[in-house]
Amino acid sequence: MAPNRTSPNIIITGTPGVGKTTHAEMVAERTGLKHISVNDIVKEKECHEGWDDEFQSWIVDEDKLLDAMEEQVLQGGCIIDWHACDLFPKSWIDLVVVLRVDSTTLYDRLTARKYPEAKLQENLDAEILEVLLQEARDAYDEEIVVELQSNDTEEIDSNVDRIEAWVKQWKENNSS
Ligand code: ADP
């Protein structure tokens, strides 16, 4: 089914600290697609039901969030940067990149962010148990879900090259 857009929508997802924002910014710069930080939308458009103190994060109102994003995403060319993916309708999404990282490296990154203990442990468990990868595979067609490693800067470079090449190919395949 050909989507009604001339530029693809990509989700970059994974456990917090895996490198989503770093990748999304670099892909945006290379491809001209727009980096959509879902965290910023949740905060700025108040798509939440308050703040969870233990986990130091917003309690997201998903319906409000989807409403706030819909118009922009349907135009295409969005890189959606968030630690969840299965709330976005399948028809919105052309590629789901799930970033992965070794748990020791993730531990260091989240400790550097001064995560509270409960949140640190929850995220380490989520990475080890491949929660985001499974969520992506359950929500989207197998062929649009790609798992990429994000342990070092060389991997960032090769991941960004790969996503850029994929965007070019998508545009060729979908030009009329
Ligand atoms: P996320 O958006 O998934 O929470 P960020 O992009 O904010 O992750 O990255 C978290 C931290 O880890 C940042 O300091 C970033 O520079 C670093 N980082 C992320 N990915 C890599 C990588 N592949 N190699 C080295 N450092 C990385």
XYZ file of C-alpha atoms and ligand atoms in Angstrom:
203
model
C 0.000 0.000 0.000
C 1.601 3.259 -1.112
C 1.383 5.948 1.572
C 0.247 9.391 0.606
C 3.561 11.117 1.384
C 6.723 11.917 -0.551
C 9.131 11.531 2.351
C 9.148 8.609 4.813
C 8.375 8.584 8.518
C 10.909 6.816 10.707
C 10.705 5.864 14.376
C 14.015 5.723 16.229
C 13.310 3.869 19.433
C 15.061 1.983 22.217
C 15.697 2.135 25.944
C 16.575 5.604 27.309
C 20.310 6.270 26.866
C 20.684 4.049 23.830
C 21.373 6.976 21.482
C 18.004 7.887 19.932
C 18.413 11.662 20.046
C 22.016 11.521 18.847
C 20.997 9.377 15.869
C 17.819 11.348 15.115
C 19.705 14.656 14.988
C 22.371 13.264 12.682
C 19.859 11.599 10.361
C 17.866 14.847 10.240
C 20.949 16.797 9.273
C 21.886 14.334 6.525
C 18.450 13.744 5.033
C 16.484 16.947 5.652
C 13.840 14.964 7.537
C 12.510 16.604 10.734
C 13.576 15.402 14.163
C 10.456 15.073 16.315
C 11.367 14.783 19.995
C 8.273 13.230 21.536
C 9.495 14.221 24.994
C 9.395 17.873 23.964
C 5.869 17.528 22.558
C 4.669 15.831 25.761
C 6.052 18.733 27.781
C 5.195 21.654 25.495
C 1.684 20.533 24.544
C 0.988 19.057 27.981
C 0.127 15.592 26.704
C 0.370 14.129 30.173
C -1.534 13.477 33.371
C 1.181 14.704 35.714
C 4.665 13.828 36.866
C 5.777 10.478 38.305
C 8.191 11.315 41.098
C 9.658 7.868 41.554
C 10.471 7.457 37.883
C 11.126 11.135 37.252
C 9.057 11.131 34.087
C 5.712 12.347 32.713
C 2.657 10.087 32.790
C 1.809 10.346 29.112
C -1.713 10.811 27.746
C -1.317 8.831 24.506
C -4.527 10.020 22.833
C -3.585 13.642 23.380
C -0.071 12.949 22.132
C -1.290 11.301 18.908
C -3.659 14.226 18.292
C -0.800 16.673 18.806
C 1.438 14.830 16.323
C -0.992 13.678 13.653
C -1.041 16.639 11.298
C 2.729 16.880 11.051
C 3.365 13.146 10.771
C 0.795 12.668 8.011
C 2.769 15.138 5.880
C 5.719 12.724 6.025
C 9.427 13.291 6.570
C 9.411 12.837 10.354
C 11.983 11.134 12.554
C 10.075 10.214 15.699
C 12.423 9.931 18.684
C 10.899 8.070 21.612
C 11.304 5.170 24.010
C 8.014 3.605 22.948
C 6.659 2.849 19.514
C 3.533 0.721 19.561
C 1.131 3.628 20.098
C 1.760 5.017 16.593
C -0.641 3.715 13.916
C 0.984 1.360 11.395
C -0.169 3.589 8.539
C 2.005 6.442 9.860
C 5.277 4.547 9.856
C 7.676 3.397 7.106
C 10.708 2.276 9.142
C 11.281 1.402 12.812
C 14.895 1.540 13.993
C 15.446 -0.148 17.355
C 18.792 0.857 18.842
C 20.538 -1.595 21.185
C 23.417 -1.258 23.594
C 25.443 -3.497 25.928
C 24.165 -3.290 29.488
C 27.464 -2.132 31.009
C 27.622 0.751 28.546
C 23.987 1.607 29.233
C 24.642 1.508 32.978
C 27.428 4.085 32.522
C 25.283 6.358 30.343
C 22.298 6.310 32.712
C 24.490 6.784 35.773
C 25.984 9.835 34.070
C 22.427 11.133 33.709
C 21.908 10.656 37.455
C 18.850 8.444 36.999
C 17.135 7.474 40.269
C 17.731 3.841 41.265
C 14.265 2.523 40.316
C 14.419 4.101 36.883
C 17.998 2.931 36.279
C 17.116 -0.651 37.157
C 13.912 -0.642 35.129
C 15.732 0.561 32.047
C 18.631 -1.880 32.400
C 16.132 -4.734 32.715
C 14.200 -3.465 29.703
C 17.362 -3.451 27.580
C 18.462 -6.919 28.683
C 14.983 -8.346 28.080
C 14.750 -6.668 24.622
C 11.443 -5.037 25.583
C 11.530 -2.344 22.887
C 12.597 -4.753 20.152
C 9.728 -7.069 21.013
C 7.284 -4.163 21.181
C 8.372 -3.043 17.697
C 8.118 -6.562 16.272
C 4.666 -7.034 17.765
C 3.347 -3.710 16.481
C 4.802 -3.480 12.945
C 5.487 -5.709 9.947
C 8.725 -7.633 10.330
C 10.309 -6.142 7.213
C 10.157 -2.543 8.462
C 11.785 -3.232 11.867
C 15.579 -2.922 11.967
C 17.762 -3.586 15.018
C 21.034 -1.601 15.119
C 23.826 -1.553 17.716
C 24.787 1.752 19.379
C 27.802 1.064 21.585
C 30.360 3.419 20.057
C 30.718 6.308 17.637
C 31.726 4.075 14.720
C 28.399 2.324 15.055
C 26.617 5.707 15.048
C 28.344 6.577 11.764
C 27.472 3.299 10.081
C 23.893 3.408 11.386
C 23.393 6.948 10.068
C 24.859 5.935 6.675
C 22.507 3.016 6.550
C 19.398 5.024 7.426
C 20.356 7.740 4.933
C 20.702 5.124 2.174
C 17.347 3.653 3.147
C 15.672 7.114 2.930
C 17.097 7.641 -0.572
C 15.844 4.245 -1.680
C 12.395 4.850 -0.182
C 12.112 8.138 -2.061
C 13.087 6.470 -5.333
C 10.612 3.663 -4.813
C 7.803 6.057 -3.924
C 8.298 8.789 -6.521
C 5.639 8.908 -9.182
P 18.522 8.607 24.091
O 17.970 9.686 23.210
O 18.255 7.229 23.550
O 18.135 8.734 25.536
P 21.045 9.993 23.687
O 21.168 10.162 22.217
O 20.608 11.158 24.500
O 20.122 8.732 24.042
O 22.457 9.441 24.225
C 22.744 9.282 25.608
C 24.228 9.514 25.838
O 24.965 8.444 25.283
C 24.751 10.790 25.199
O 25.752 11.323 26.045
C 25.359 10.292 23.901
O 26.415 11.105 23.465
C 25.863 8.908 24.279
N 25.793 7.952 23.164
C 24.664 7.515 22.583
N 24.951 6.605 21.610
C 26.295 6.482 21.586
C 27.197 5.695 20.816
N 26.769 4.834 19.867
N 28.515 5.842 21.052
C 28.961 6.683 22.017
N 28.167 7.457 22.794
C 26.839 7.360 22.581
